[in-house]
Amino acid sequence: MARRDLSGAVDFGVLESMTGGDDAIGEEVLGLFAQQAALWEPMLDVREEGWRDAAHTIRGAAAGIGAGALAEACQAAEAAETADAPPLLERVRDALETALTDVAAYRHELMLRSLKG
């Protein structure tokens, strides 16, 4: 997977601006994003007590890397009444999966760049 596989779910220009274009820092930030996603994604279910906290945390992390659609989906879910939240949380999970796919492709590109020197 490489940059050509990006869906556009993440605007990596946001990340590059935040990191000053430093690939090592970008890799570290994206690695942290992936770790946070793995921790919080299982809580994106109204049967979990902390589902709003999960949506809120993912929203902030998504905004930080340029995953705007994911951040918006999280915001909508976070603001919803519990009874209305299940389809919104499903939208968050779908957007998260798409963003993580782009993150994996971009990280692969960063790894290839580091090998080329």
Short mmCIF file of N, CA and C in Angstrom, two decimals:
data_model
loop_
_atom_site.label_atom_id
_atom_site.label_comp_id
_atom_site.label_asym_id
_atom_site.label_seq_id
_atom_site.Cartn_x
_atom_site.Cartn_y
_atom_site.Cartn_z
N MET A 1 0.86 -1.17 0.00
CA MET A 1 0.00 0.00 0.00
C MET A 1 0.90 1.23 0.00
N ALA A 2 0.57 2.18 -0.83
CA ALA A 2 1.36 3.41 -0.92
C ALA A 2 0.44 4.58 -1.20
N ARG A 3 1.04 5.72 -1.33
CA ARG A 3 0.27 6.97 -1.48
C ARG A 3 -0.78 6.88 -2.59
N ARG A 4 -0.51 6.13 -3.60
CA ARG A 4 -1.49 6.02 -4.70
C ARG A 4 -2.79 5.37 -4.23
N ASP A 5 -2.76 4.71 -3.06
CA ASP A 5 -3.93 4.04 -2.52
C ASP A 5 -4.80 4.93 -1.64
N LEU A 6 -4.43 6.20 -1.51
CA LEU A 6 -5.18 7.09 -0.63
C LEU A 6 -6.58 7.37 -1.19
N SER A 7 -7.56 7.37 -0.29
CA SER A 7 -8.94 7.63 -0.69
C SER A 7 -9.29 9.11 -0.61
N GLY A 8 -8.50 9.87 0.12
CA GLY A 8 -8.82 11.28 0.34
C GLY A 8 -9.50 11.52 1.67
N ALA A 9 -9.65 10.47 2.48
CA ALA A 9 -10.30 10.60 3.78
C ALA A 9 -9.48 11.44 4.75
N VAL A 10 -8.18 11.53 4.50
CA VAL A 10 -7.29 12.30 5.36
C VAL A 10 -6.55 13.32 4.50
N ASP A 11 -6.59 14.57 4.92
CA ASP A 11 -5.83 15.63 4.25
C ASP A 11 -4.47 15.69 4.94
N PHE A 12 -3.50 14.99 4.39
CA PHE A 12 -2.20 14.91 5.03
C PHE A 12 -1.44 16.23 5.01
N GLY A 13 -1.95 17.20 4.27
CA GLY A 13 -1.38 18.55 4.33
C GLY A 13 -1.51 19.13 5.73
N VAL A 14 -2.59 18.79 6.42
CA VAL A 14 -2.78 19.24 7.80
C VAL A 14 -1.67 18.68 8.68
N LEU A 15 -1.42 17.39 8.55
CA LEU A 15 -0.35 16.74 9.31
C LEU A 15 1.01 17.33 8.96
N GLU A 16 1.27 17.49 7.67
CA GLU A 16 2.56 18.01 7.23
C GLU A 16 2.78 19.43 7.73
N SER A 17 1.72 20.21 7.77
CA SER A 17 1.82 21.58 8.30
C SER A 17 2.14 21.55 9.79
N MET A 18 1.45 20.67 10.50
CA MET A 18 1.64 20.57 11.94
C MET A 18 3.06 20.08 12.29
N THR A 19 3.60 19.20 11.47
CA THR A 19 4.91 18.61 11.76
C THR A 19 6.06 19.33 11.06
N GLY A 20 5.74 20.38 10.32
CA GLY A 20 6.78 21.08 9.58
C GLY A 20 7.38 20.22 8.48
N GLY A 21 6.62 19.23 8.02
CA GLY A 21 7.11 18.35 6.96
C GLY A 21 8.12 17.32 7.41
N ASP A 22 8.32 17.19 8.71
CA ASP A 22 9.27 16.21 9.24
C ASP A 22 8.63 14.82 9.20
N ASP A 23 9.14 13.96 8.33
CA ASP A 23 8.56 12.63 8.15
C ASP A 23 8.61 11.79 9.42
N ALA A 24 9.66 11.90 10.21
CA ALA A 24 9.77 11.11 11.44
C ALA A 24 8.68 11.50 12.44
N ILE A 25 8.44 12.79 12.54
CA ILE A 25 7.38 13.25 13.45
C ILE A 25 6.02 12.84 12.90
N GLY A 26 5.84 12.95 11.59
CA GLY A 26 4.58 12.53 10.97
C GLY A 26 4.31 11.06 11.24
N GLU A 27 5.32 10.24 11.09
CA GLU A 27 5.19 8.81 11.37
C GLU A 27 4.81 8.58 12.83
N GLU A 28 5.43 9.31 13.72
CA GLU A 28 5.13 9.15 15.15
C GLU A 28 3.67 9.54 15.44
N VAL A 29 3.23 10.66 14.88
CA VAL A 29 1.85 11.13 15.08
C VAL A 29 0.86 10.11 14.52
N LEU A 30 1.13 9.61 13.33
CA LEU A 30 0.21 8.64 12.72
C LEU A 30 0.21 7.32 13.49
N GLY A 31 1.36 6.94 14.01
CA GLY A 31 1.41 5.74 14.84
C GLY A 31 0.57 5.90 16.10
N LEU A 32 0.66 7.08 16.70
CA LEU A 32 -0.16 7.35 17.89
C LEU A 32 -1.65 7.36 17.55
N PHE A 33 -1.99 7.93 16.39
CA PHE A 33 -3.38 7.93 15.95
C PHE A 33 -3.90 6.50 15.82
N ALA A 34 -3.12 5.64 15.18
CA ALA A 34 -3.53 4.24 14.99
C ALA A 34 -3.68 3.53 16.34
N GLN A 35 -2.77 3.81 17.27
CA GLN A 35 -2.88 3.20 18.60
C GLN A 35 -4.13 3.69 19.32
N GLN A 36 -4.39 4.99 19.27
CA GLN A 36 -5.59 5.53 19.91
C GLN A 36 -6.84 4.93 19.29
N ALA A 37 -6.86 4.80 17.98
CA ALA A 37 -8.02 4.23 17.31
C ALA A 37 -8.28 2.80 17.79
N ALA A 38 -7.22 2.02 17.93
CA ALA A 38 -7.37 0.64 18.40
C ALA A 38 -7.91 0.60 19.83
N LEU A 39 -7.52 1.56 20.65
CA LEU A 39 -8.00 1.59 22.03
C LEU A 39 -9.45 2.04 22.14
N TRP A 40 -9.82 3.04 21.36
CA TRP A 40 -11.13 3.67 21.51
C TRP A 40 -12.21 3.08 20.62
N GLU A 41 -11.86 2.48 19.51
CA GLU A 41 -12.87 1.96 18.58
C GLU A 41 -13.82 0.95 19.22
N PRO A 42 -13.35 0.03 20.06
CA PRO A 42 -14.29 -0.91 20.67
C PRO A 42 -15.36 -0.24 21.54
N MET A 43 -15.11 0.98 21.96
CA MET A 43 -16.07 1.67 22.82
C MET A 43 -17.13 2.44 22.02
N LEU A 44 -17.06 2.40 20.70
CA LEU A 44 -18.03 3.11 19.86
C LEU A 44 -19.32 2.30 19.75
N ASP A 45 -19.94 2.10 20.88
CA ASP A 45 -21.16 1.31 20.99
C ASP A 45 -21.93 1.86 22.19
N VAL A 46 -23.20 2.16 22.02
CA VAL A 46 -23.96 2.77 23.12
C VAL A 46 -24.07 1.87 24.34
N ARG A 47 -23.77 0.60 24.18
CA ARG A 47 -23.77 -0.31 25.34
C ARG A 47 -22.53 -0.11 26.21
N GLU A 48 -21.56 0.61 25.68
CA GLU A 48 -20.34 0.94 26.43
C GLU A 48 -20.54 2.26 27.15
N GLU A 49 -20.21 2.30 28.42
CA GLU A 49 -20.42 3.51 29.20
C GLU A 49 -19.68 4.72 28.64
N GLY A 50 -18.51 4.54 28.10
CA GLY A 50 -17.69 5.66 27.64
C GLY A 50 -17.78 5.94 26.15
N TRP A 51 -18.90 5.61 25.50
CA TRP A 51 -18.97 5.78 24.06
C TRP A 51 -18.81 7.24 23.63
N ARG A 52 -19.35 8.17 24.42
CA ARG A 52 -19.18 9.59 24.07
C ARG A 52 -17.72 10.03 24.21
N ASP A 53 -17.06 9.55 25.26
CA ASP A 53 -15.65 9.86 25.44
C ASP A 53 -14.82 9.32 24.27
N ALA A 54 -15.18 8.13 23.80
CA ALA A 54 -14.47 7.55 22.66
C ALA A 54 -14.65 8.42 21.42
N ALA A 55 -15.89 8.83 21.15
CA ALA A 55 -16.14 9.68 19.99
C ALA A 55 -15.40 11.01 20.13
N HIS A 56 -15.40 11.56 21.33
CA HIS A 56 -14.72 12.84 21.56
C HIS A 56 -13.20 12.71 21.34
N THR A 57 -12.62 11.67 21.88
CA THR A 57 -11.17 11.48 21.75
C THR A 57 -10.77 11.23 20.30
N ILE A 58 -11.52 10.40 19.61
CA ILE A 58 -11.22 10.13 18.20
C ILE A 58 -11.41 11.40 17.38
N ARG A 59 -12.41 12.19 17.73
CA ARG A 59 -12.65 13.46 17.01
C ARG A 59 -11.42 14.36 17.07
N GLY A 60 -10.86 14.54 18.25
CA GLY A 60 -9.69 15.39 18.40
C GLY A 60 -8.48 14.85 17.65
N ALA A 61 -8.27 13.54 17.75
CA ALA A 61 -7.14 12.93 17.05
C ALA A 61 -7.32 13.03 15.54
N ALA A 62 -8.55 12.85 15.07
CA ALA A 62 -8.83 12.94 13.64
C ALA A 62 -8.58 14.34 13.12
N ALA A 63 -9.04 15.34 13.85
CA ALA A 63 -8.84 16.73 13.42
C ALA A 63 -7.35 17.04 13.34
N GLY A 64 -6.57 16.48 14.25
CA GLY A 64 -5.14 16.74 14.29
C GLY A 64 -4.36 16.20 13.10
N ILE A 65 -4.89 15.16 12.46
CA ILE A 65 -4.18 14.62 11.30
C ILE A 65 -4.84 15.00 9.97
N GLY A 66 -5.98 15.68 10.03
CA GLY A 66 -6.64 16.10 8.81
C GLY A 66 -7.75 15.17 8.34
N ALA A 67 -8.26 14.33 9.24
CA ALA A 67 -9.37 13.43 8.90
C ALA A 67 -10.69 14.12 9.20
N GLY A 68 -11.03 15.09 8.36
CA GLY A 68 -12.19 15.94 8.60
C GLY A 68 -13.51 15.21 8.64
N ALA A 69 -13.75 14.28 7.72
CA ALA A 69 -15.02 13.56 7.70
C ALA A 69 -15.17 12.72 8.96
N LEU A 70 -14.09 12.14 9.43
CA LEU A 70 -14.12 11.37 10.66
C LEU A 70 -14.42 12.27 11.84
N ALA A 71 -13.76 13.41 11.91
CA ALA A 71 -14.00 14.35 13.01
C ALA A 71 -15.46 14.81 13.01
N GLU A 72 -16.02 15.07 11.83
CA GLU A 72 -17.43 15.49 11.75
C GLU A 72 -18.36 14.38 12.19
N ALA A 73 -18.07 13.15 11.78
CA ALA A 73 -18.90 12.01 12.18
C ALA A 73 -18.87 11.84 13.69
N CYS A 74 -17.69 12.01 14.27
CA CYS A 74 -17.55 11.90 15.73
C CYS A 74 -18.35 12.99 16.43
N GLN A 75 -18.28 14.20 15.91
CA GLN A 75 -18.99 15.32 16.52
C GLN A 75 -20.50 15.06 16.52
N ALA A 76 -21.02 14.56 15.41
CA ALA A 76 -22.45 14.28 15.32
C ALA A 76 -22.85 13.18 16.30
N ALA A 77 -22.05 12.14 16.41
CA ALA A 77 -22.35 11.04 17.32
C ALA A 77 -22.28 11.51 18.77
N GLU A 78 -21.26 12.27 19.06
CA GLU A 78 -21.05 12.77 20.43
C GLU A 78 -22.22 13.63 20.90
N ALA A 79 -22.82 14.38 20.00
CA ALA A 79 -23.91 15.30 20.35
C ALA A 79 -25.28 14.61 20.38
N ALA A 80 -25.35 13.39 19.89
CA ALA A 80 -26.64 12.71 19.75
C ALA A 80 -27.15 12.17 21.09
N GLU A 81 -28.46 12.05 21.15
CA GLU A 81 -29.08 11.33 22.26
C GLU A 81 -28.72 9.86 22.13
N THR A 82 -28.63 9.16 23.22
CA THR A 82 -28.23 7.75 23.20
C THR A 82 -29.09 6.93 22.24
N ALA A 83 -30.39 7.16 22.23
CA ALA A 83 -31.28 6.39 21.37
C ALA A 83 -31.00 6.62 19.89
N ASP A 84 -30.49 7.79 19.55
CA ASP A 84 -30.23 8.13 18.15
C ASP A 84 -28.79 7.83 17.72
N ALA A 85 -27.96 7.44 18.65
CA ALA A 85 -26.52 7.32 18.39
C ALA A 85 -26.09 6.09 17.60
N PRO A 86 -26.75 4.92 17.69
CA PRO A 86 -26.20 3.74 17.01
C PRO A 86 -25.86 3.93 15.53
N PRO A 87 -26.74 4.50 14.68
CA PRO A 87 -26.32 4.65 13.28
C PRO A 87 -25.21 5.69 13.11
N LEU A 88 -25.17 6.66 14.01
CA LEU A 88 -24.11 7.66 13.94
C LEU A 88 -22.77 7.05 14.35
N LEU A 89 -22.79 6.16 15.31
CA LEU A 89 -21.56 5.47 15.71
C LEU A 89 -21.09 4.52 14.62
N GLU A 90 -22.03 3.93 13.90
CA GLU A 90 -21.66 3.09 12.76
C GLU A 90 -20.96 3.94 11.70
N ARG A 91 -21.46 5.13 11.49
CA ARG A 91 -20.82 6.07 10.55
C ARG A 91 -19.40 6.42 11.02
N VAL A 92 -19.23 6.59 12.33
CA VAL A 92 -17.90 6.86 12.89
C VAL A 92 -16.99 5.67 12.62
N ARG A 93 -17.47 4.47 12.89
CA ARG A 93 -16.63 3.28 12.66
C ARG A 93 -16.22 3.16 11.19
N ASP A 94 -17.17 3.42 10.28
CA ASP A 94 -16.85 3.35 8.84
C ASP A 94 -15.82 4.42 8.46
N ALA A 95 -16.01 5.65 8.95
CA ALA A 95 -15.06 6.72 8.65
C ALA A 95 -13.69 6.44 9.26
N LEU A 96 -13.69 5.84 10.44
CA LEU A 96 -12.43 5.48 11.09
C LEU A 96 -11.68 4.43 10.27
N GLU A 97 -12.41 3.44 9.79
CA GLU A 97 -11.77 2.40 8.98
C GLU A 97 -11.17 2.99 7.70
N THR A 98 -11.89 3.90 7.07
CA THR A 98 -11.39 4.54 5.86
C THR A 98 -10.16 5.39 6.16
N ALA A 99 -10.22 6.15 7.25
CA ALA A 99 -9.08 6.99 7.64
C ALA A 99 -7.86 6.12 7.97
N LEU A 100 -8.08 5.02 8.68
CA LEU A 100 -6.96 4.14 9.04
C LEU A 100 -6.34 3.50 7.80
N THR A 101 -7.14 3.24 6.79
CA THR A 101 -6.60 2.70 5.54
C THR A 101 -5.70 3.74 4.88
N ASP A 102 -6.14 5.00 4.86
CA ASP A 102 -5.30 6.07 4.31
C ASP A 102 -4.05 6.26 5.15
N VAL A 103 -4.19 6.19 6.46
CA VAL A 103 -3.03 6.34 7.34
C VAL A 103 -2.02 5.24 7.05
N ALA A 104 -2.48 4.00 6.88
CA ALA A 104 -1.57 2.89 6.58
C ALA A 104 -0.85 3.13 5.26
N ALA A 105 -1.58 3.61 4.26
CA ALA A 105 -0.96 3.88 2.95
C ALA A 105 0.08 4.99 3.06
N TYR A 106 -0.25 6.03 3.80
CA TYR A 106 0.67 7.15 3.94
C TYR A 106 1.90 6.73 4.75
N ARG A 107 1.69 5.95 5.81
CA ARG A 107 2.84 5.47 6.60
C ARG A 107 3.74 4.59 5.75
N HIS A 108 3.14 3.81 4.87
CA HIS A 108 3.93 2.98 3.96
C HIS A 108 4.79 3.86 3.06
N GLU A 109 4.19 4.93 2.56
CA GLU A 109 4.93 5.88 1.73
C GLU A 109 6.09 6.50 2.51
N LEU A 110 5.83 6.86 3.76
CA LEU A 110 6.90 7.42 4.61
C LEU A 110 8.03 6.42 4.80
N MET A 111 7.67 5.15 4.99
CA MET A 111 8.69 4.12 5.16
C MET A 111 9.51 3.96 3.89
N LEU A 112 8.86 3.99 2.75
CA LEU A 112 9.59 3.88 1.48
C LEU A 112 10.53 5.06 1.29
N ARG A 113 10.05 6.25 1.64
CA ARG A 113 10.92 7.45 1.53
C ARG A 113 12.14 7.32 2.43
N SER A 114 11.97 6.78 3.61
CA SER A 114 13.10 6.66 4.55
C SER A 114 14.13 5.67 4.03
N LEU A 115 13.68 4.68 3.28
CA LEU A 115 14.62 3.71 2.71
C LEU A 115 15.43 4.29 1.57
N LYS A 116 14.83 5.24 0.86
CA LYS A 116 15.51 5.88 -0.26
C LYS A 116 16.53 6.92 0.20
N GLY A 117 16.38 7.34 1.46
CA GLY A 117 17.33 8.30 2.02
C GLY A 117 17.06 9.64 1.60
#
